[in-house]
Every structure is written in C-alpha cells, then in structure tokens.
Amino acid sequence: AIATPIYEVRLKNFTILYSGIAAIKIAYAHEIYFDDVEVLSSGYGYDFDYVSNCTIEKTDAISTTGNMFDINIGGSISMDQLGLLGSTGVGIAMTKVTNTVIRNSYILGHVDGITMTSCTACGISGTTVSRNSSNGLELVSGNDGISIIHVGAFNNTSDGIKLTATTDNSIVSSCILQSNGGYGINVAAATCDNNYIRGNTYVQLS
C-alpha cells in the first residue's frame, strides 16, 4: 500500500491535555501550519514522520513523558517562538531532517534540549537551551551544514553544545555558554571536520 499524502492543514488556537500517547501525530504531510497550539501533560508532544513545508509558530508544550517534538525524515520546517518546558525526553529530536530552522525559542528542563542526527542544512538561532539534565544541544552523528548562531546554553548538567561523531561543515558562532557542568562547546570526536567555531562567549564553566 502507498500512503496518501495530506496537504494544506491549518491548526490554530487550541490546547490538548492529558493525551496518553502523542498529542499530535502527523505522517506523510505537506504544508502544515501550527499557530498558538499548546500540549500539556501528555506522552509525546508532536510526533512527525515524513513532513515537509511545515510552519510552527507560537506553540508550547509543558510536561510530557516523551520527546516534545520528535521529527523523523522531513524538510523545510520552520519553528519560531516555541516554549518547551519539562519532559523526560528531548525537547526537539530531529533525525534525517533537511532545510529546517529553529528560531526565537526556549527549551528548558529536558534530558537534552535539542538533538540532531543525520540532518543537513539546518539552522538554530536566537534560542535558549537551559537546565537540561544532559546537554543543551547535541549534534549526535551524520550531520552536515548545521548553523548555530546566537544560541544561549545555560545551566545544563553536561555540555552546552556538543558535536559528536561526524558532524561536518557546521558553524557555531555568537553563542553564550554559561554555567554548564561539562564544556561550553565540546567537539567530542576527531571525525568532526571543517567546522567553524568562533566568536562565542564562555562564562563560569566548571
């Protein structure tokens, strides 16, 4: 069987409470728009598979037992003004995602704030990752062409920003790394090549 793609869906001004599994599950979808959506006290927050040309604005999630955003295989996703507070998973976990941006958001109180695996040509800017029990932001493996600019990583238990295993051709610039338990920026593998790390501010490192 071949899945039938979903096109042009708009979700606006509503709240989902106490969902036992994913509060919002979307698969094989194109041109999805979220505006002012809240997920509270649920399993996974937003579970996306094969989603493209998606805009997510002014959207929040509080207290989930899984990842707040779990995005697998997609592209051209714009996330702006997210507030993600308190999960037992990852704030935003992306795998095999391309041409995607995260802007002007705060991601607080997760295991990792943001993780990226096998992602290409993605950017994170104007965003805070704070008080996460592992890393603020981790580029896990297989990433290429990631831009991290004007990100604040504060009071994370391990590293503020971590590049692990074959993250190449990426930029980390104009970030503030403060009071993290590990490194401010940790390039953790010799297989991370051709990365530009300049103009960052380090404060009160352990």
Coordinates of N, CA and C in Angstrom, one line a residue:
A1 N 0.8 -1.2 0.0 CA 0.0 0.0 0.0 C 0.9 1.2 0.0
I2 N 0.4 2.3 -0.6 CA 1.1 3.6 -0.7 C 0.3 4.6 0.1
A3 N 1.0 5.3 1.0 CA 0.3 6.3 1.8 C -0.1 7.4 1.0
T4 N -1.3 8.0 1.3 CA -1.8 9.1 0.6 C -1.4 10.4 1.4
P5 N -0.6 11.3 0.7 CA -0.1 12.5 1.5 C -1.3 13.4 1.8
I6 N -1.1 14.1 2.9 CA -2.0 15.1 3.4 C -1.5 16.5 3.1
Y7 N -2.3 17.4 2.5 CA -1.8 18.7 2.1 C -2.7 19.8 2.8
E8 N -2.0 20.9 3.1 CA -2.6 22.2 3.5 C -3.6 22.0 4.6
V9 N -3.0 21.8 5.8 CA -3.8 21.7 7.0 C -3.4 22.9 8.0
R10 N -4.3 23.5 8.6 CA -4.0 24.6 9.5 C -4.6 24.3 10.9
L11 N -3.7 24.4 11.9 CA -4.1 24.1 13.3 C -3.8 25.3 14.1
K12 N -4.9 25.9 14.7 CA -4.7 27.2 15.4 C -5.5 27.3 16.6
N13 N -4.9 27.9 17.7 CA -5.6 28.3 18.9 C -6.4 27.2 19.6
F14 N -5.6 26.2 20.0 CA -6.3 25.2 20.8 C -5.2 24.5 21.7
T15 N -5.8 23.8 22.7 CA -4.9 23.1 23.7 C -5.3 21.6 23.8
I16 N -4.3 20.8 23.9 CA -4.5 19.3 24.1 C -4.0 19.0 25.5
L17 N -4.8 18.3 26.3 CA -4.5 17.9 27.7 C -4.5 16.4 27.9
Y18 N -3.5 15.9 28.6 CA -3.6 14.5 29.1 C -3.7 13.4 28.0
S19 N -3.1 13.6 26.9 CA -3.0 12.6 25.9 C -2.0 11.5 26.4
G20 N -2.4 10.2 26.4 CA -1.6 9.2 26.8 C -0.4 8.8 25.9
I21 N -0.6 9.1 24.6 CA 0.4 8.9 23.6 C 0.8 10.2 23.0
A22 N 1.1 10.3 21.7 CA 1.4 11.6 21.1 C 0.2 12.5 21.1
A23 N 0.3 13.7 21.5 CA -0.8 14.6 21.5 C -1.2 14.9 20.0
I24 N -0.2 15.1 19.2 CA -0.4 15.4 17.8 C 0.5 14.5 16.9
K25 N 0.0 13.6 16.1 CA 0.7 12.7 15.3 C 0.4 13.0 13.8
I26 N 1.5 13.3 13.0 CA 1.3 13.7 11.6 C 2.3 12.9 10.8
A27 N 1.8 12.2 9.7 CA 2.7 11.5 8.9 C 2.3 11.7 7.4
Y28 N 3.3 11.8 6.5 CA 3.1 12.0 5.1 C 2.3 13.2 4.8
A29 N 2.8 14.3 5.3 CA 2.0 15.6 5.2 C 2.9 16.7 4.6
H30 N 2.2 17.6 3.9 CA 2.9 18.7 3.3 C 2.1 20.0 3.5
E31 N 2.8 21.1 3.8 CA 2.1 22.4 4.0 C 1.2 22.3 5.2
I32 N 1.8 22.1 6.4 CA 1.0 22.1 7.7 C 1.4 23.3 8.4
Y33 N 0.4 24.0 9.0 CA 0.6 25.3 9.7 C 0.1 25.2 11.1
F34 N 0.9 25.4 12.1 CA 0.5 25.5 13.5 C 0.7 26.9 14.0
D35 N -0.3 27.4 14.7 CA -0.2 28.7 15.3 C -0.9 28.7 16.7
D36 N -0.2 29.0 17.7 CA -0.7 29.1 19.1 C -1.4 27.8 19.5
V37 N -0.7 26.7 19.4 CA -1.1 25.4 19.9 C -0.4 25.0 21.2
E38 N -1.1 24.4 22.1 CA -0.5 24.0 23.4 C -0.7 22.6 23.7
V39 N 0.3 21.9 24.1 CA 0.2 20.5 24.6 C 0.6 20.4 26.1
L40 N -0.2 19.9 26.9 CA 0.0 19.9 28.4 C -0.1 18.4 28.9
S41 N 0.9 18.0 29.7 CA 0.8 16.8 30.5 C 0.4 15.6 29.6
S42 N 1.1 15.3 28.6 CA 0.8 14.2 27.6 C 2.0 13.3 27.5
G43 N 1.9 12.3 26.6 CA 3.0 11.4 26.3 C 4.0 12.2 25.4
Y44 N 4.2 11.8 24.2 CA 5.0 12.6 23.2 C 4.1 13.9 22.9
G45 N 4.8 15.0 22.7 CA 4.1 16.2 22.3 C 3.6 16.1 20.8
Y46 N 4.6 16.3 19.9 CA 4.3 16.4 18.5 C 5.2 15.3 17.8
D47 N 4.6 14.4 17.1 CA 5.3 13.3 16.5 C 5.1 13.4 15.0
F48 N 6.2 13.7 14.3 CA 6.1 14.0 12.8 C 7.0 12.9 12.1
D49 N 6.4 12.3 11.1 CA 7.2 11.5 10.2 C 6.8 11.9 8.7
Y50 N 7.9 12.1 7.9 CA 7.7 12.4 6.5 C 6.9 13.7 6.4
V51 N 7.3 14.7 7.0 CA 6.6 16.0 7.0 C 7.4 17.0 6.3
S52 N 6.9 17.8 5.4 CA 7.6 18.9 4.7 C 6.8 20.1 4.6
N53 N 7.5 21.2 4.4 CA 6.9 22.6 4.2 C 5.9 22.8 5.4
C54 N 6.4 22.8 6.6 CA 5.6 22.9 7.8 C 6.1 24.2 8.5
T55 N 5.1 25.0 9.0 CA 5.4 26.2 9.8 C 4.8 26.0 11.2
I56 N 5.6 26.2 12.2 CA 5.1 26.0 13.6 C 5.5 27.3 14.3
E57 N 4.5 28.1 14.8 CA 4.7 29.4 15.4 C 3.9 29.5 16.7
K58 N 4.6 30.1 17.7 CA 3.9 30.4 19.0 C 3.2 29.2 19.6
T59 N 4.0 28.1 19.6 CA 3.5 26.8 20.0 C 4.2 26.3 21.2
D60 N 3.5 25.8 22.2 CA 4.1 25.4 23.5 C 3.8 24.0 23.8
A61 N 4.7 23.4 24.7 CA 4.4 22.1 25.3 C 5.0 22.1 26.7
I62 N 4.3 21.6 27.6 CA 4.7 21.5 29.0 C 4.4 20.2 29.6
S63 N 5.4 19.6 30.2 CA 5.3 18.3 31.0 C 4.8 17.2 30.1
T64 N 5.7 16.6 29.3 CA 5.5 15.4 28.6 C 6.4 14.3 29.0
T65 N 6.0 13.0 28.8 CA 6.8 11.9 29.3 C 7.7 11.4 28.2
G66 N 7.6 11.9 27.0 CA 8.5 11.6 25.9 C 9.0 12.8 25.3
N67 N 9.6 12.7 24.1 CA 10.1 13.9 23.4 C 9.0 14.9 23.1
M68 N 9.3 16.2 23.2 CA 8.2 17.2 23.0 C 8.0 17.3 21.4
F69 N 9.1 17.4 20.7 CA 9.0 17.3 19.2 C 9.9 16.1 18.8
D70 N 9.3 15.2 18.1 CA 10.0 14.0 17.5 C 9.8 14.1 16.0
I71 N 10.8 14.5 15.3 CA 10.7 14.7 13.8 C 11.6 13.8 13.1
N72 N 11.0 12.9 12.3 CA 11.8 11.8 11.6 C 11.5 12.0 10.1
I73 N 12.6 12.2 9.4 CA 12.5 12.3 7.9 C 11.6 13.4 7.4
G74 N 12.1 14.5 7.2 CA 11.3 15.6 6.7 C 12.2 16.8 6.3
G75 N 11.6 17.9 5.9 CA 12.4 19.0 5.5 C 11.5 20.3 5.3
S76 N 12.3 21.4 5.2 CA 11.6 22.7 5.0 C 10.6 22.9 6.1
I77 N 11.1 22.8 7.4 CA 10.2 23.0 8.5 C 10.7 24.3 9.2
S78 N 9.8 25.2 9.5 CA 10.2 26.4 10.2 C 9.5 26.4 11.6
M79 N 10.3 26.5 12.6 CA 9.8 26.6 14.0 C 10.3 27.9 14.6
D80 N 9.3 28.7 15.1 CA 9.5 30.0 15.6 C 8.7 30.3 16.9
Q81 N 9.3 30.8 17.9 CA 8.7 31.2 19.1 C 8.0 30.0 19.8
L82 N 8.8 28.9 20.0 CA 8.3 27.7 20.8 C 8.7 27.9 22.2
G83 N 7.9 27.4 23.1 CA 8.2 27.3 24.5 C 8.0 25.9 25.0
L84 N 9.1 25.2 25.2 CA 9.1 23.8 25.5 C 9.7 23.6 26.9
L85 N 8.8 23.2 27.9 CA 9.2 23.1 29.3 C 8.9 21.8 29.9
G86 N 9.9 21.1 30.3 CA 9.8 19.9 31.2 C 9.3 18.7 30.6
S87 N 10.3 17.8 30.2 CA 9.9 16.4 29.7 C 10.9 15.5 30.2
T88 N 10.6 14.2 30.1 CA 11.5 13.1 30.5 C 12.3 12.6 29.2
G89 N 12.1 13.3 28.1 CA 12.7 13.0 26.8 C 13.5 14.2 26.4
V90 N 13.5 14.5 25.1 CA 14.3 15.5 24.4 C 13.3 16.6 24.0
G91 N 13.7 17.9 24.1 CA 12.9 19.0 23.7 C 12.5 18.9 22.3
I92 N 13.5 18.9 21.4 CA 13.3 18.7 20.0 C 14.3 17.7 19.5
A93 N 13.9 16.5 19.0 CA 14.7 15.5 18.5 C 14.5 15.3 17.0
M94 N 15.5 15.6 16.2 CA 15.4 15.5 14.7 C 16.3 14.5 14.1
T95 N 15.8 13.7 13.2 CA 16.5 12.6 12.5 C 16.2 12.7 11.1
K96 N 17.3 12.8 10.2 CA 17.1 12.8 8.8 C 16.2 14.0 8.3
V97 N 16.5 15.1 8.8 CA 15.7 16.3 8.5 C 16.6 17.3 7.8
T98 N 16.1 18.0 6.8 CA 16.9 18.9 6.0 C 16.2 20.3 5.9
N99 N 17.0 21.3 5.7 CA 16.5 22.7 5.4 C 15.4 23.1 6.4
T100 N 15.8 23.0 7.7 CA 14.9 23.3 8.8 C 15.5 24.3 9.7
V101 N 14.7 25.2 10.3 CA 15.2 26.2 11.2 C 14.4 26.2 12.5
I102 N 15.1 26.5 13.6 CA 14.5 26.8 14.9 C 14.9 28.2 15.3
R103 N 14.0 29.0 15.6 CA 14.3 30.4 15.9 C 13.5 30.9 17.2
N104 N 14.2 31.8 17.9 CA 13.5 32.6 18.9 C 12.7 31.7 19.9
S105 N 13.3 30.6 20.4 CA 12.5 29.7 21.2 C 13.3 29.4 22.5
Y106 N 12.6 28.9 23.5 CA 13.3 28.5 24.7 C 12.9 27.0 25.0
I107 N 13.9 26.3 25.4 CA 13.8 24.8 25.6 C 14.4 24.5 26.9
L108 N 13.6 24.2 27.9 CA 14.0 24.2 29.3 C 13.6 22.9 30.0
G109 N 14.5 22.2 30.7 CA 14.2 21.1 31.6 C 13.9 19.8 31.0
H110 N 14.7 19.3 30.0 CA 14.6 18.0 29.4 C 15.8 17.2 29.7
V111 N 15.9 16.0 29.0 CA 17.2 15.3 29.1 C 18.2 16.0 28.2
D112 N 18.0 16.1 26.9 CA 18.7 17.0 26.0 C 17.7 18.1 25.5
G113 N 18.2 19.3 25.3 CA 17.4 20.3 24.8 C 17.0 20.1 23.3
I114 N 18.0 19.9 22.5 CA 17.9 19.6 21.1 C 18.9 18.6 20.7
T115 N 18.4 17.6 19.9 CA 19.4 16.6 19.3 C 19.1 16.6 17.8
M116 N 20.2 16.4 17.1 CA 20.1 16.3 15.6 C 21.0 15.1 15.2
T117 N 20.4 14.2 14.4 CA 21.1 13.0 13.9 C 20.8 12.9 12.3
S118 N 21.9 12.9 11.6 CA 21.8 12.8 10.1 C 21.0 13.9 9.5
C119 N 21.2 15.1 10.0 CA 20.5 16.3 9.5 C 21.4 17.1 8.6
T120 N 20.8 17.8 7.6 CA 21.6 18.6 6.7 C 21.0 20.0 6.5
A121 N 21.8 21.0 6.4 CA 21.4 22.4 6.0 C 20.3 22.9 7.0
C122 N 20.5 22.7 8.3 CA 19.6 23.2 9.3 C 20.2 24.3 10.1
G123 N 19.3 25.2 10.7 CA 19.8 26.3 11.4 C 19.1 26.5 12.8
I124 N 19.8 26.9 13.8 CA 19.2 27.3 15.1 C 19.7 28.6 15.4
S125 N 18.8 29.6 15.8 CA 19.2 30.9 16.1 C 18.3 31.5 17.1
G126 N 18.8 32.5 17.9 CA 18.0 33.2 18.9 C 17.3 32.3 19.9
T127 N 17.9 31.2 20.2 CA 17.2 30.2 21.0 C 18.0 29.9 22.3
T128 N 17.3 29.6 23.4 CA 17.9 29.3 24.7 C 17.6 27.8 25.0
V129 N 18.7 27.1 25.4 CA 18.6 25.7 25.8 C 19.2 25.7 27.3
S130 N 18.3 25.4 28.2 CA 18.7 25.6 29.6 C 18.2 24.6 30.6
R131 N 19.0 24.3 31.6 CA 18.6 23.4 32.7 C 18.2 22.0 32.2
N132 N 18.8 21.5 31.2 CA 18.6 20.2 30.7 C 19.5 19.2 31.5
S133 N 19.1 18.0 31.7 CA 19.8 17.1 32.6 C 21.0 16.4 31.9
S134 N 21.1 16.6 30.6 CA 22.3 16.2 29.9 C 22.9 17.4 29.1
N135 N 22.8 17.4 27.8 CA 23.3 18.5 27.0 C 22.3 19.5 26.6
G136 N 22.7 20.8 26.4 CA 21.8 21.7 25.9 C 21.4 21.4 24.5
L137 N 22.4 21.2 23.6 CA 22.2 20.9 22.2 C 23.3 20.0 21.8
E138 N 22.8 18.8 21.2 CA 23.8 17.9 20.7 C 23.6 17.5 19.3
L139 N 24.7 17.7 18.5 CA 24.7 17.2 17.1 C 25.3 15.8 17.2
V140 N 24.4 14.8 17.1 CA 24.8 13.4 17.5 C 25.7 12.8 16.5
S141 N 25.3 12.6 15.3 CA 26.1 12.0 14.3 C 25.5 12.2 12.9
G142 N 26.4 12.2 11.9 CA 26.0 12.2 10.5 C 25.4 13.6 10.0
N143 N 25.7 14.6 10.7 CA 25.2 15.9 10.4 C 26.1 16.7 9.4
D144 N 25.5 17.6 8.6 CA 26.4 18.4 7.7 C 25.7 19.7 7.4
G145 N 26.5 20.8 7.6 CA 26.0 22.1 7.2 C 25.0 22.6 8.2
I146 N 25.3 22.5 9.5 CA 24.4 23.0 10.6 C 24.9 24.3 11.0
S147 N 24.0 25.3 11.2 CA 24.3 26.6 11.6 C 23.7 26.9 13.0
I148 N 24.6 27.2 14.0 CA 24.1 27.5 15.4 C 24.6 28.9 15.7
I149 N 23.7 29.9 15.7 CA 24.1 31.3 15.9 C 23.2 31.9 16.9
H150 N 23.8 32.7 17.8 CA 23.1 33.5 18.8 C 22.2 32.5 19.7
V151 N 22.8 31.4 20.1 CA 22.1 30.4 21.0 C 22.7 30.6 22.4
G152 N 21.8 30.6 23.4 CA 22.3 30.6 24.8 C 22.1 29.2 25.4
A153 N 23.2 28.7 26.0 CA 23.2 27.4 26.6 C 23.6 27.6 28.1
F154 N 22.6 27.5 29.0 CA 22.8 27.9 30.4 C 22.5 26.7 31.3
N155 N 23.3 26.4 32.3 CA 23.0 25.6 33.4 C 22.5 24.2 33.0
N156 N 23.1 23.6 31.9 CA 22.9 22.3 31.5 C 23.9 21.4 32.3
T157 N 23.4 20.2 32.7 CA 24.2 19.3 33.5 C 25.5 18.9 32.9
S158 N 25.5 18.6 31.6 CA 26.7 18.2 30.8 C 27.1 19.4 30.0
D159 N 27.3 19.2 28.7 CA 27.8 20.3 27.8 C 26.7 21.2 27.3
G160 N 27.1 22.5 27.1 CA 26.2 23.4 26.5 C 25.8 23.0 25.1
I161 N 26.9 22.9 24.2 CA 26.7 22.5 22.8 C 27.7 21.4 22.6
K162 N 27.3 20.2 22.0 CA 28.2 19.1 21.8 C 28.1 18.6 20.4
L163 N 29.3 18.5 19.8 CA 29.4 17.9 18.4 C 30.0 16.5 18.6
T164 N 29.2 15.5 18.2 CA 29.6 14.1 18.4 C 29.6 13.4 17.0
A165 N 30.7 12.7 16.7 CA 30.7 11.7 15.6 C 30.2 12.3 14.3
T166 N 31.2 12.7 13.5 CA 30.9 13.1 12.1 C 29.8 14.2 11.9
T167 N 30.0 15.2 12.6 CA 29.3 16.5 12.3 C 30.2 17.4 11.6
D168 N 30.0 17.7 10.3 CA 30.9 18.4 9.4 C 30.3 19.7 8.9
N169 N 31.3 20.6 8.5 CA 30.9 21.8 7.7 C 29.8 22.6 8.4
S170 N 30.0 22.8 9.7 CA 29.0 23.5 10.5 C 29.6 24.7 11.2
I171 N 28.7 25.6 11.6 CA 29.1 26.8 12.3 C 28.5 26.9 13.7
V172 N 29.3 27.3 14.6 CA 28.8 27.7 16.0 C 29.4 29.0 16.3
S173 N 28.6 30.1 16.3 CA 29.1 31.4 16.4 C 28.2 32.3 17.2
S174 N 28.7 33.3 17.9 CA 28.0 34.3 18.7 C 27.0 33.7 19.7
C175 N 27.5 32.5 20.3 CA 26.7 31.9 21.3 C 27.2 32.2 22.7
I176 N 26.3 32.1 23.7 CA 26.7 32.3 25.1 C 26.6 31.0 25.8
L177 N 27.7 30.6 26.4 CA 27.8 29.3 27.2 C 28.1 29.6 28.6
Q178 N 27.1 29.3 29.5 CA 27.3 29.8 30.9 C 26.9 28.7 31.8
S179 N 27.7 28.4 32.8 CA 27.4 27.6 34.0 C 26.9 26.2 33.6
N180 N 27.5 25.6 32.5 CA 27.2 24.2 32.2 C 28.2 23.3 32.9
G181 N 27.7 22.1 33.3 CA 28.5 21.2 34.1 C 29.7 20.6 33.3
G182 N 29.6 20.5 32.0 CA 30.7 20.0 31.2 C 31.4 21.1 30.5
Y183 N 31.7 21.0 29.2 CA 32.3 22.0 28.4 C 31.2 23.0 27.9
G184 N 31.6 24.2 27.6 CA 30.7 25.1 26.9 C 30.3 24.6 25.5
I185 N 31.4 24.4 24.7 CA 31.3 23.7 23.4 C 32.2 22.5 23.4
N186 N 31.7 21.4 23.2 CA 32.6 20.1 23.2 C 32.6 19.5 21.8
V187 N 33.7 19.6 21.1 CA 33.9 18.8 19.9 C 34.4 17.5 20.3
A188 N 33.6 16.5 20.4 CA 33.9 15.2 21.1 C 34.5 14.1 20.2
A189 N 34.7 14.4 18.9 CA 35.2 13.3 18.1 C 36.1 14.0 17.0
A190 N 37.2 13.3 16.7 CA 38.1 13.8 15.7 C 37.5 13.6 14.3
T191 N 36.4 12.9 14.2 CA 35.8 12.8 12.9 C 34.9 14.0 12.6
C192 N 34.8 15.0 13.4 CA 34.1 16.2 13.1 C 35.0 17.1 12.3
D193 N 34.7 17.4 11.0 CA 35.6 18.1 10.2 C 35.0 19.4 9.6
N194 N 36.0 20.3 9.4 CA 35.6 21.6 8.7 C 34.5 22.4 9.4
N195 N 34.6 22.5 10.7 CA 33.6 23.3 11.4 C 34.2 24.6 11.8
Y196 N 33.4 25.6 11.8 CA 33.8 27.0 12.2 C 33.2 27.3 13.5
I197 N 34.1 27.5 14.5 CA 33.6 27.8 15.9 C 34.4 29.0 16.3
R198 N 33.7 30.2 16.3 CA 34.3 31.5 16.6 C 33.3 32.4 17.2
G199 N 33.9 33.4 18.0 CA 33.1 34.5 18.5 C 32.1 34.1 19.5
N200 N 32.3 33.1 20.3 CA 31.4 32.7 21.3 C 31.9 33.2 22.7
T201 N 31.0 33.3 23.7 CA 31.3 33.8 25.0 C 31.1 32.7 26.0
Y202 N 32.1 32.5 26.8 CA 32.1 31.4 27.8 C 32.2 32.0 29.2
V203 N 31.2 31.7 30.1 CA 31.1 32.3 31.4 C 30.9 31.1 32.5
Q204 N 31.7 31.2 33.5 CA 31.5 30.3 34.7 C 31.5 28.8 34.3
L205 N 32.5 28.4 33.6 CA 32.5 26.9 33.2 C 33.0 26.1 34.4
S206 N 32.6 24.9 34.5 CA 33.0 24.0 35.6 C 34.4 23.5 35.3

